[in-house]
Amino acid sequence: KAYVTNLSEALHEELRGTGVTVSALCPGLVRTEFQSISNTSDTRPEFPSIVYLDVDVLVRTALEDAADGR
């Protein structure tokens, strides 16, 4: 996430005054297939299911907020 944040900040500066908006979406815990395909499912700590964000809701909300200029 640090790389994405730094890249987004750099792009923001590079594109200042062009009318292009740069945003970085850095959510908390999101359950995806990454853990199973990366063989890291045994090494990650277990958190209660309630702390995970739903990926579909996360993406939909982010796109709606972007469309609304938030």
XYZ file of N, CA, C and O in Angstrom:
280
model
N 0.815 -1.192 0.000
C 0.000 0.000 0.000
C 0.861 1.259 0.000
O 0.452 2.285 -0.528
N 2.045 1.163 0.572
C 2.933 2.323 0.592
C 3.333 2.718 -0.828
O 3.375 3.908 -1.169
N 3.611 1.722 -1.667
C 3.979 2.027 -3.049
C 2.821 2.709 -3.784
O 3.029 3.712 -4.480
N 1.623 2.169 -3.630
C 0.458 2.745 -4.305
C 0.219 4.176 -3.834
O -0.055 5.073 -4.631
N 0.360 4.408 -2.537
C 0.175 5.757 -1.995
C 1.222 6.714 -2.554
O 0.891 7.818 -3.005
N 2.483 6.313 -2.538
C 3.545 7.187 -3.057
C 3.400 7.441 -4.550
O 3.604 8.569 -5.014
N 3.056 6.419 -5.309
C 2.839 6.593 -6.739
C 1.678 7.546 -6.992
O 1.772 8.441 -7.843
N 0.597 7.386 -6.251
C -0.576 8.253 -6.414
C -0.234 9.702 -6.085
O -0.650 10.626 -6.792
N 0.530 9.910 -5.024
C 0.934 11.276 -4.653
C 1.824 11.891 -5.727
O 1.680 13.070 -6.067
N 2.733 11.095 -6.285
C 3.610 11.598 -7.342
C 2.806 11.943 -8.595
O 3.021 13.001 -9.217
N 1.886 11.072 -8.977
C 1.034 11.351 -10.139
C 0.182 12.590 -9.915
O -0.009 13.401 -10.831
N -0.319 12.741 -8.695
C -1.116 13.926 -8.361
C -0.313 15.200 -8.625
O -0.813 16.155 -9.223
N 0.942 15.205 -8.186
C 1.799 16.378 -8.402
C 2.105 16.576 -9.879
O 2.076 17.707 -10.372
N 2.405 15.499 -10.577
C 2.734 15.592 -11.998
C 1.558 16.107 -12.826
O 1.745 16.783 -13.822
N 0.352 15.753 -12.412
C -0.843 16.092 -13.189
C -1.563 17.332 -12.673
O -2.634 17.679 -13.169
N -0.976 18.010 -11.682
C -1.582 19.216 -11.114
C -1.879 20.225 -12.232
O -1.054 20.485 -13.079
N -3.095 20.734 -12.238
C -3.496 21.738 -13.211
C -3.988 21.180 -14.530
O -4.359 21.939 -15.417
N -4.010 19.877 -14.686
C -4.455 19.286 -15.954
C -5.929 18.888 -15.933
O -6.468 18.496 -16.958
N -6.548 18.924 -14.747
C -7.932 18.495 -14.630
C -8.081 17.014 -14.351
O -9.201 16.510 -14.220
N -6.971 16.302 -14.264
C -6.997 14.871 -13.968
C -6.917 14.682 -12.461
O -6.095 15.296 -11.788
N -7.787 13.839 -11.926
C -7.800 13.548 -10.501
C -7.163 12.183 -10.267
O -7.454 11.235 -10.991
N -6.315 12.111 -9.270
C -5.670 10.847 -8.905
C -6.132 10.466 -7.507
O -6.077 11.281 -6.591
N -6.589 9.244 -7.362
C -7.035 8.740 -6.063
C -6.402 7.384 -5.814
O -6.174 6.620 -6.741
N -6.138 7.106 -4.551
C -5.633 5.788 -4.164
C -6.635 5.176 -3.198
O -7.019 5.808 -2.216
N -7.048 3.981 -3.477
C -7.962 3.260 -2.600
C -7.136 2.285 -1.774
O -6.515 1.377 -2.316
N -7.098 2.517 -0.465
C -6.293 1.682 0.437
C -7.186 1.156 1.550
O -7.192 1.684 2.668
N -7.942 0.110 1.256
C -8.869 -0.420 2.254
C -8.150 -1.204 3.348
O -6.963 -1.513 3.229
N -8.883 -1.536 4.358
C -8.365 -2.392 5.415
C -8.403 -3.843 4.971
O -8.056 -4.158 3.836
N -8.859 -4.713 5.835
C -8.896 -6.142 5.529
C -10.011 -6.466 4.538
O -11.169 -6.131 4.767
N -9.632 -7.088 3.444
C -10.584 -7.515 2.422
C -10.278 -8.971 2.113
O -9.147 -9.317 1.771
N -11.259 -9.824 2.260
C -11.049 -11.241 1.971
C -11.148 -11.454 0.455
O -12.163 -11.166 -0.162
N -10.051 -11.933 -0.117
C -10.000 -12.218 -1.551
C -9.379 -13.591 -1.749
O -8.975 -14.247 -0.791
N -9.232 -13.992 -2.997
C -8.605 -15.276 -3.296
C -7.086 -15.204 -3.170
O -6.401 -16.219 -3.272
N -6.530 -14.014 -2.929
C -5.076 -13.858 -2.847
C -4.457 -14.799 -1.815
O -3.423 -15.428 -2.088
N -5.063 -14.905 -0.644
C -4.492 -15.746 0.402
C -4.384 -17.207 -0.031
O -3.381 -17.858 0.248
N -5.384 -17.709 -0.723
C -5.340 -19.121 -1.115
C -4.368 -19.375 -2.264
O -3.678 -20.389 -2.273
N -4.276 -18.471 -3.218
C -3.385 -18.714 -4.357
C -1.934 -18.351 -4.058
O -1.037 -18.781 -4.758
N -1.698 -17.559 -3.012
C -0.328 -17.172 -2.678
C 0.284 -18.058 -1.600
O 1.405 -17.821 -1.163
N -0.475 -19.050 -1.164
C -0.017 -19.965 -0.113
C 0.322 -19.240 1.187
O 1.244 -19.613 1.895
N -0.406 -18.170 1.489
C -0.167 -17.440 2.734
C -1.309 -17.622 3.727
O -1.293 -17.010 4.784
N -2.264 -18.459 3.401
C -3.429 -18.597 4.281
C -3.047 -19.146 5.649
O -3.701 -18.859 6.649
N -1.968 -19.939 5.741
C -1.543 -20.480 7.031
C -0.709 -19.497 7.841
O -0.549 -19.667 9.041
N -0.159 -18.479 7.202
C 0.748 -17.570 7.901
C 0.067 -16.296 8.388
O 0.638 -15.560 9.163
N -1.122 -16.032 7.935
C -1.796 -14.787 8.340
C -2.552 -15.003 9.642
O -3.075 -16.091 9.898
N -2.613 -13.987 10.471
C -3.388 -14.136 11.706
C -4.877 -14.232 11.391
O -5.336 -13.696 10.385
N -5.599 -14.910 12.226
C -7.039 -15.032 12.033
C -7.742 -13.859 12.708
O -7.503 -13.562 13.869
N -8.557 -13.179 11.970
C -9.377 -12.098 12.480
C -10.831 -12.533 12.389
O -11.190 -13.316 11.513
N -11.678 -12.000 13.240
C -13.102 -12.327 13.128
C -13.648 -11.887 11.771
O -13.210 -10.878 11.211
N -14.569 -12.630 11.246
C -15.137 -12.326 9.927
C -15.715 -10.926 9.837
O -15.691 -10.308 8.769
N -16.191 -10.398 10.953
C -16.842 -9.086 10.933
C -15.885 -7.950 10.571
O -16.306 -6.906 10.103
N -14.570 -8.149 10.736
C -13.635 -7.065 10.432
C -13.275 -6.979 8.955
O -12.690 -5.999 8.513
N -13.632 -8.001 8.182
C -13.316 -7.997 6.759
C -14.345 -7.195 5.978
O -15.543 -7.276 6.229
N -13.867 -6.435 5.003
C -14.749 -5.711 4.097
C -15.154 -6.635 2.963
O -14.369 -7.488 2.525
N -16.350 -6.462 2.457
C -16.816 -7.217 1.304
C -16.281 -6.538 0.048
O -16.500 -5.348 -0.165
N -15.565 -7.270 -0.794
C -14.909 -6.683 -1.953
C -15.905 -6.037 -2.911
O -15.631 -4.961 -3.468
N -17.062 -6.648 -3.120
C -18.050 -6.075 -4.041
C -18.589 -4.742 -3.528
O -18.728 -3.779 -4.286
N -18.876 -4.686 -2.236
C -19.375 -3.442 -1.641
C -18.281 -2.371 -1.669
O -18.534 -1.202 -1.976
N -17.062 -2.767 -1.369
C -15.939 -1.836 -1.375
C -15.758 -1.183 -2.743
O -15.669 0.043 -2.858
N -15.725 -1.998 -3.784
C -15.524 -1.468 -5.133
C -16.699 -0.602 -5.556
O -16.510 0.495 -6.097
N -17.924 -1.063 -5.302
C -19.103 -0.287 -5.683
C -19.103 1.074 -4.989
O -19.324 2.118 -5.608
N -18.817 1.090 -3.688
C -18.799 2.336 -2.930
C -17.702 3.271 -3.439
O -17.918 4.477 -3.584
N -16.527 2.715 -3.711
C -15.417 3.540 -4.210
C -15.767 4.170 -5.556
O -15.506 5.361 -5.782
N -16.370 3.397 -6.447
C -16.743 3.934 -7.755
C -17.841 4.982 -7.646
O -17.811 6.003 -8.342
N -18.812 4.745 -6.770
C -19.882 5.727 -6.569
C -19.315 7.013 -5.984
O -19.678 8.114 -6.421
N -18.420 6.901 -5.015
C -17.806 8.091 -4.419
C -16.984 8.855 -5.454
O -17.011 10.086 -5.496
N -16.250 8.131 -6.298
C -15.454 8.787 -7.333
C -16.358 9.524 -8.324
O -16.069 10.648 -8.736
N -17.464 8.895 -8.686
C -18.397 9.528 -9.623
C -19.037 10.770 -9.017
O -19.343 11.731 -9.741
N -19.215 10.769 -7.691
C -19.797 11.916 -6.995
C -18.759 12.980 -6.652
O -19.085 14.013 -6.072
N -17.495 12.716 -6.973
C -16.437 13.687 -6.693
C -15.960 13.681 -5.246
O -15.360 14.644 -4.786
N -16.233 12.610 -4.518
C -15.776 12.536 -3.118
C -14.407 11.960 -3.011
O -13.884 11.276 -3.749
